[in-house]
Amino acid sequence: MPLQSELVDIKSKVLRNNALGDPDERKILVFHPEELDPGAPLLIELAGLNGTPKLNNRFSQVLNKLYKRNMLGNAVIINPDFSTKYHVNQYMNSPAAGNYEDFIIKEIIPFISERYKTGKTALFGKSSGGFGAYTLAARNPEIINGFADHFGDSGFEYVYIPDIPVTYRELGDKDINEYVHEKSLKEDLNDNEIRALNILGMSAFYSYNNSESGFDLPFDRKTGMFRDDIWSRWSSFDPARNVDNNIENLKKLDAIYLDVGLKDEYNLYMGMRSLHRKMENFNISHRYNEFDGGHFYNTPRYEESLPFLVEKLS
């Protein structure tokens, strides 16, 4: 079955005048079969890190392979641009970053569904994208019918705390807004810059406030001391913890796929395994896989999850 692709533009109202000054007009790369089938599933990728939609990358290669094997049926699969100056996106609404949950739920899904006459919808992604897929599905089961969470952020203590001392050293006494702007213009970030931007980005989504920077950090900038009050706010978003509060919504979904590498460099096997075992205890139907690998270069994992989502949503 030939795979078609096209770039479409969407002008967002909910991203207009966002605090970072990120664009409110975004591109969406759409993959679909030659003949559209009304009611076919819509699958939306949530990226783990910044990246503009591209053809001829590993993602498009995986899709072409699956379509040729007729493993995606007539599904429409989209790869929108969710880039932010933090280089990460947790896909929730935040006055410090932008209203990305509304962008997906209230704008992208209606726009694509009308244009391509799609039916049920699933989200999928790796790392932050996996976190976003879980979070938005758990919050919006009347709109999202399934998700695939590939080693998404969970077990926050094991994921983020190692980056806090790095961020403390990297920031020093620099102005946060100036630091973010400077790094947003840089093409090749070093490891410490990536880790610092990660903590800043997470703060923008998990602990935003009305300050000049727009958020509270989970440590004191002067002393470096850990802030338990801010960490408690972060922890409320941890899937390994908040799954207890989302049981009924998760049971409404048609498809849940989870996986993680046993050599994940960010220790995500801790949180993902906990999430899986809690789902088992709560009798939430899902598929869970652990594989012999790390956090990176895992786009082929979609060869397992996407056919599963299509089968369950068709």
CSV table of C-alpha atoms in Angstrom, one decimal:
chain,number,residue,atom,x,y,z
A,1,MET,CA,0.0,0.0,0.0
A,2,PRO,CA,1.7,3.3,-1.1
A,3,LEU,CA,2.4,5.7,1.7
A,4,GLN,CA,1.6,9.4,1.0
A,5,SER,CA,3.0,12.3,3.0
A,6,GLU,CA,2.3,16.0,3.1
A,7,LEU,CA,3.1,19.0,5.2
A,8,VAL,CA,0.2,21.1,6.4
A,9,ASP,CA,0.2,24.3,8.5
A,10,ILE,CA,-1.9,25.0,11.5
A,11,LYS,CA,-2.3,28.5,13.1
A,12,SER,CA,-2.9,28.1,16.8
A,13,LYS,CA,-5.0,30.4,18.9
A,14,VAL,CA,-4.0,28.8,22.2
A,15,LEU,CA,-0.2,29.2,21.6
A,16,ARG,CA,-0.6,32.8,20.6
A,17,ASN,CA,1.5,35.2,22.8
A,18,ASN,CA,3.1,32.3,24.7
A,19,ALA,CA,5.7,33.3,27.4
A,20,LEU,CA,8.6,31.9,25.4
A,21,GLY,CA,7.7,33.7,22.2
A,22,ASP,CA,7.7,30.3,20.4
A,23,PRO,CA,5.8,30.3,17.0
A,24,ASP,CA,2.0,29.9,17.0
A,25,GLU,CA,2.0,28.6,13.5
A,26,ARG,CA,3.2,25.0,13.3
A,27,LYS,CA,3.8,22.4,10.6
A,28,ILE,CA,2.3,18.9,10.8
A,29,LEU,CA,3.8,16.1,8.7
A,30,VAL,CA,0.9,13.8,7.7
A,31,PHE,CA,1.4,10.2,6.6
A,32,HIS,CA,-1.6,8.5,5.1
A,33,PRO,CA,-2.5,5.7,2.6
A,34,GLU,CA,-3.2,6.7,-1.0
A,35,GLU,CA,-7.0,6.2,-0.5
A,36,LEU,CA,-8.4,7.7,2.7
A,37,ASP,CA,-10.8,5.5,4.6
A,38,PRO,CA,-13.4,7.5,6.7
A,39,GLY,CA,-13.2,6.5,10.3
A,40,ALA,CA,-9.6,5.2,10.1
A,41,PRO,CA,-7.5,5.6,13.3
A,42,LEU,CA,-5.5,8.8,13.9
A,43,LEU,CA,-2.1,8.3,15.6
A,44,ILE,CA,-0.2,11.4,16.8
A,45,GLU,CA,3.5,11.3,17.6
A,46,LEU,CA,4.7,13.4,20.6
A,47,ALA,CA,8.4,14.0,20.2
A,48,GLY,CA,10.8,13.4,23.0
A,49,LEU,CA,13.0,16.3,22.2
A,50,ASN,CA,12.8,19.3,19.8
A,51,GLY,CA,12.8,18.3,16.1
A,52,THR,CA,11.0,19.6,13.1
A,53,PRO,CA,9.0,17.1,11.1
A,54,LYS,CA,11.2,15.5,8.5
A,55,LEU,CA,10.9,13.0,5.7
A,56,ASN,CA,13.6,10.3,5.2
A,57,ASN,CA,14.5,9.9,8.8
A,58,ARG,CA,14.2,6.8,11.0
A,59,PHE,CA,10.6,7.5,11.8
A,60,SER,CA,9.4,7.8,8.2
A,61,GLN,CA,11.5,4.6,7.4
A,62,VAL,CA,9.6,2.7,10.1
A,63,LEU,CA,6.3,3.9,8.8
A,64,ASN,CA,7.0,3.0,5.2
A,65,LYS,CA,8.1,-0.5,6.3
A,66,LEU,CA,4.9,-1.0,8.3
A,67,TYR,CA,2.7,0.3,5.6
A,68,LYS,CA,4.3,-1.9,3.0
A,69,ARG,CA,3.6,-4.9,5.2
A,70,ASN,CA,0.0,-3.7,5.6
A,71,MET,CA,0.5,-3.5,9.4
A,72,LEU,CA,-1.0,0.0,9.8
A,73,GLY,CA,-4.2,-0.5,7.8
A,74,ASN,CA,-5.6,2.8,6.7
A,75,ALA,CA,-4.4,4.8,9.7
A,76,VAL,CA,-3.4,8.4,9.4
A,77,ILE,CA,-0.2,9.2,11.4
A,78,ILE,CA,1.0,12.7,12.1
A,79,ASN,CA,4.2,14.2,13.4
A,80,PRO,CA,3.5,17.8,14.5
A,81,ASP,CA,6.2,20.4,15.4
A,82,PHE,CA,6.0,20.8,19.2
A,83,SER,CA,9.4,22.6,19.6
A,84,THR,CA,10.0,24.9,22.5
A,85,LYS,CA,13.0,27.0,23.5
A,86,TYR,CA,13.6,24.6,26.4
A,87,HIS,CA,14.2,21.9,23.8
A,88,VAL,CA,11.6,19.7,25.7
A,89,ASN,CA,7.9,19.6,25.9
A,90,GLN,CA,5.7,17.8,28.5
A,91,TYR,CA,2.5,18.5,26.5
A,92,MET,CA,0.5,20.1,29.3
A,93,ASN,CA,-0.8,23.6,29.6
A,94,SER,CA,1.7,26.0,31.2
A,95,PRO,CA,1.7,29.8,31.4
A,96,ALA,CA,5.5,29.5,31.4
A,97,ALA,CA,5.7,27.5,28.2
A,98,GLY,CA,2.4,27.4,26.3
A,99,ASN,CA,-0.9,25.6,26.3
A,100,TYR,CA,0.2,22.4,24.5
A,101,GLU,CA,-2.6,20.2,25.9
A,102,ASP,CA,-5.2,22.6,24.5
A,103,PHE,CA,-3.2,22.7,21.3
A,104,ILE,CA,-3.4,19.0,20.8
A,105,ILE,CA,-6.9,18.3,22.2
A,106,LYS,CA,-8.8,21.4,21.0
A,107,GLU,CA,-6.9,22.3,17.8
A,108,ILE,CA,-4.8,19.6,16.2
A,109,ILE,CA,-7.2,16.7,16.7
A,110,PRO,CA,-10.3,18.5,15.4
A,111,PHE,CA,-8.3,20.0,12.5
A,112,ILE,CA,-6.9,16.7,11.3
A,113,SER,CA,-10.0,14.7,12.0
A,114,GLU,CA,-12.1,17.0,9.8
A,115,ARG,CA,-9.5,17.2,7.0
A,116,TYR,CA,-8.8,13.4,6.9
A,117,LYS,CA,-12.1,12.1,8.2
A,118,THR,CA,-10.4,10.0,10.9
A,119,GLY,CA,-12.1,8.1,13.7
A,120,LYS,CA,-10.5,7.1,17.0
A,121,THR,CA,-7.3,8.8,18.2
A,122,ALA,CA,-4.2,7.5,19.9
A,123,LEU,CA,-1.0,9.3,21.1
A,124,PHE,CA,2.4,7.8,21.1
A,125,GLY,CA,5.9,8.9,21.9
A,126,LYS,CA,9.3,8.2,23.6
A,127,SER,CA,10.7,9.8,26.7
A,128,SER,CA,8.8,13.1,27.2
A,129,GLY,CA,6.6,12.1,24.4
A,130,GLY,CA,5.7,8.9,26.2
A,131,PHE,CA,4.9,11.0,29.3
A,132,GLY,CA,2.7,13.3,27.3
A,133,ALA,CA,0.9,10.4,25.7
A,134,TYR,CA,0.1,8.8,29.1
A,135,THR,CA,-0.8,12.1,30.7
A,136,LEU,CA,-3.1,13.4,28.0
A,137,ALA,CA,-4.9,10.1,27.6
A,138,ALA,CA,-5.5,9.8,31.3
A,139,ARG,CA,-6.9,13.3,31.4
A,140,ASN,CA,-9.0,13.1,28.2
A,141,PRO,CA,-10.4,9.6,27.7
A,142,GLU,CA,-13.4,11.0,25.9
A,143,ILE,CA,-11.1,12.2,23.1
A,144,ILE,CA,-8.0,10.0,23.3
A,145,ASN,CA,-8.8,6.3,22.9
A,146,GLY,CA,-5.3,4.8,23.4
A,147,PHE,CA,-1.6,5.5,23.8
A,148,ALA,CA,1.8,4.1,23.6
A,149,ASP,CA,4.3,5.2,26.2
A,150,HIS,CA,7.8,4.3,25.3
A,151,PHE,CA,10.1,4.7,28.3
A,152,GLY,CA,8.3,7.9,29.3
A,153,ASP,CA,9.2,10.1,32.2
A,154,SER,CA,8.2,8.3,35.4
A,155,GLY,CA,9.8,7.5,38.7
A,156,PHE,CA,10.8,11.1,38.8
A,157,GLU,CA,13.3,10.7,41.7
A,158,TYR,CA,15.5,8.5,39.5
A,159,VAL,CA,15.1,10.6,36.4
A,160,TYR,CA,15.5,14.2,37.3
A,161,ILE,CA,17.4,14.5,40.6
A,162,PRO,CA,20.8,13.6,39.1
A,163,ASP,CA,20.4,16.6,36.8
A,164,ILE,CA,19.8,19.1,39.6
A,165,PRO,CA,23.4,19.6,40.7
A,166,VAL,CA,24.4,20.0,37.1
A,167,THR,CA,21.8,22.6,36.6
A,168,TYR,CA,22.9,24.4,39.8
A,169,ARG,CA,26.5,24.6,38.5
A,170,GLU,CA,25.5,25.5,34.9
A,171,LEU,CA,23.2,28.4,35.9
A,172,GLY,CA,25.4,30.0,38.6
A,173,ASP,CA,24.2,33.5,38.9
A,174,LYS,CA,23.0,33.8,35.3
A,175,ASP,CA,19.6,35.2,34.5
A,176,ILE,CA,17.3,32.3,33.6
A,177,ASN,CA,15.5,34.0,30.7
A,178,GLU,CA,18.8,35.2,29.2
A,179,TYR,CA,20.2,31.7,29.6
A,180,VAL,CA,17.2,30.0,27.9
A,181,HIS,CA,17.3,32.6,25.0
A,182,GLU,CA,21.1,32.1,24.5
A,183,LYS,CA,20.8,28.3,24.4
A,184,SER,CA,17.8,28.4,22.1
A,185,LEU,CA,20.0,30.0,19.4
A,186,LYS,CA,22.7,27.3,19.8
A,187,GLU,CA,22.7,24.4,17.4
A,188,ASP,CA,24.9,22.0,19.2
A,189,LEU,CA,24.2,21.9,23.0
A,190,ASN,CA,26.7,20.1,25.3
A,191,ASP,CA,25.5,17.5,27.8
A,192,ASN,CA,25.4,20.0,30.7
A,193,GLU,CA,23.4,22.5,28.7
A,194,ILE,CA,20.9,19.8,27.7
A,195,ARG,CA,20.5,18.7,31.3
A,196,ALA,CA,20.1,22.2,32.6
A,197,LEU,CA,17.5,23.0,29.9
A,198,ASN,CA,15.7,19.8,30.9
A,199,ILE,CA,15.3,20.9,34.5
A,200,LEU,CA,14.3,24.4,33.4
A,201,GLY,CA,11.7,22.9,31.0
A,202,MET,CA,10.3,20.5,33.6
A,203,SER,CA,10.0,23.4,36.1
A,204,ALA,CA,8.1,25.4,33.5
A,205,PHE,CA,5.5,22.6,33.2
A,206,TYR,CA,5.5,21.2,36.7
A,207,SER,CA,6.0,24.2,39.0
A,208,TYR,CA,5.1,27.4,37.1
A,209,ASN,CA,4.4,30.6,39.0
A,210,ASN,CA,4.0,34.3,38.4
A,211,SER,CA,7.6,35.2,38.8
A,212,GLU,CA,9.8,36.8,36.1
A,213,SER,CA,11.2,33.4,35.1
A,214,GLY,CA,7.7,31.9,35.2
A,215,PHE,CA,8.5,29.0,37.5
A,216,ASP,CA,10.0,27.6,40.7
A,217,LEU,CA,13.1,25.4,40.6
A,218,PRO,CA,13.3,22.3,42.8
A,219,PHE,CA,16.4,23.7,44.5
A,220,ASP,CA,17.4,27.0,46.1
A,221,ARG,CA,19.5,29.0,43.6
A,222,LYS,CA,21.7,30.5,46.3
A,223,THR,CA,22.4,27.5,48.5
A,224,GLY,CA,21.6,24.6,46.2
A,225,MET,CA,19.4,23.0,48.8
A,226,PHE,CA,16.7,20.7,47.6
A,227,ARG,CA,13.1,22.1,47.9
A,228,ASP,CA,10.7,19.5,49.1
A,229,ASP,CA,7.7,21.9,48.6
A,230,ILE,CA,8.4,22.2,44.9
A,231,TRP,CA,9.3,18.6,44.5
A,232,SER,CA,5.9,17.6,45.9
A,233,ARG,CA,4.4,19.6,43.0
A,234,TRP,CA,6.5,17.7,40.5
A,235,SER,CA,5.7,14.4,42.0
A,236,SER,CA,2.0,14.9,41.5
A,237,PHE,CA,2.6,14.6,37.7
A,238,ASP,CA,4.6,11.3,38.0
A,239,PRO,CA,2.7,8.5,36.2
A,240,ALA,CA,4.1,5.9,38.6
A,241,ARG,CA,2.4,7.8,41.4
A,242,ASN,CA,-0.7,9.4,39.9
A,243,VAL,CA,-1.9,6.2,38.1
A,244,ASP,CA,-3.7,5.6,41.4
A,245,ASN,CA,-5.9,8.6,40.7
A,246,ASN,CA,-6.5,7.7,37.0
A,247,ILE,CA,-7.8,4.2,37.3
A,248,GLU,CA,-11.3,4.7,35.9
A,249,ASN,CA,-10.1,6.9,33.0
A,250,LEU,CA,-7.4,4.5,32.0
A,251,LYS,CA,-9.9,1.6,32.0
A,252,LYS,CA,-12.0,3.6,29.4
A,253,LEU,CA,-9.2,3.4,26.9
A,254,ASP,CA,-9.1,0.8,24.0
A,255,ALA,CA,-5.3,0.4,23.9
A,256,ILE,CA,-2.4,1.0,26.3
A,257,TYR,CA,1.2,0.0,25.3
A,258,LEU,CA,4.2,0.4,27.6
A,259,ASP,CA,7.8,-0.5,27.1
A,260,VAL,CA,11.3,0.4,28.5
A,261,GLY,CA,14.9,-0.7,28.0
A,262,LEU,CA,16.6,-2.5,30.8
A,263,LYS,CA,19.7,-0.4,30.2
A,264,ASP,CA,17.9,3.0,30.1
A,265,GLU,CA,20.5,5.7,31.0
A,266,TYR,CA,17.8,7.7,32.9
A,267,ASN,CA,16.7,4.7,35.0
A,268,LEU,CA,13.3,4.8,33.5
A,269,TYR,CA,12.9,1.0,34.0
A,270,MET,CA,12.2,1.9,37.6
A,271,GLY,CA,9.2,4.1,37.0
A,272,MET,CA,7.9,2.1,34.0
A,273,ARG,CA,8.0,-1.2,35.8
A,274,SER,CA,6.2,0.4,38.7
A,275,LEU,CA,3.6,1.9,36.4
A,276,HIS,CA,3.1,-1.5,34.8
A,277,ARG,CA,2.7,-3.4,38.1
A,278,LYS,CA,0.3,-0.9,39.4
A,279,MET,CA,-1.8,-1.2,36.3
A,280,GLU,CA,-1.7,-5.0,36.8
A,281,ASN,CA,-2.9,-4.6,40.3
A,282,PHE,CA,-5.7,-2.2,39.2
A,283,ASN,CA,-6.8,-4.6,36.4
A,284,ILE,CA,-6.1,-2.0,33.7
A,285,SER,CA,-5.7,-3.8,30.4
A,286,HIS,CA,-2.3,-3.1,28.8
A,287,ARG,CA,0.6,-4.5,27.0
A,288,TYR,CA,4.1,-4.2,28.6
A,289,ASN,CA,7.5,-5.1,27.2
A,290,GLU,CA,11.0,-4.8,28.6
A,291,PHE,CA,13.8,-4.9,26.0
A,292,ASP,CA,17.6,-5.2,26.1
A,293,GLY,CA,18.6,-1.7,25.3
A,294,GLY,CA,19.0,1.9,26.4
A,295,HIS,CA,17.2,5.2,26.0
A,296,PHE,CA,18.4,6.2,22.5
A,297,TYR,CA,18.0,5.1,18.9
A,298,ASN,CA,14.8,3.2,19.6
A,299,THR,CA,12.5,4.4,16.9
A,300,PRO,CA,12.1,0.8,15.7
A,301,ARG,CA,10.2,0.2,18.9
A,302,TYR,CA,7.3,1.7,17.0
A,303,GLU,CA,7.2,-1.4,14.9
A,304,GLU,CA,5.7,-3.1,18.0
A,305,SER,CA,3.4,-0.3,19.3
A,306,LEU,CA,1.8,1.2,16.2
A,307,PRO,CA,0.3,-2.0,14.8
A,308,PHE,CA,-1.0,-2.7,18.3
A,309,LEU,CA,-2.7,0.7,18.5
A,310,VAL,CA,-4.2,0.4,15.0
A,311,GLU,CA,-5.6,-3.1,15.7
A,312,LYS,CA,-7.2,-2.0,18.9
A,313,LEU,CA,-8.6,1.3,17.5
A,314,SER,CA,-9.9,-0.1,14.2
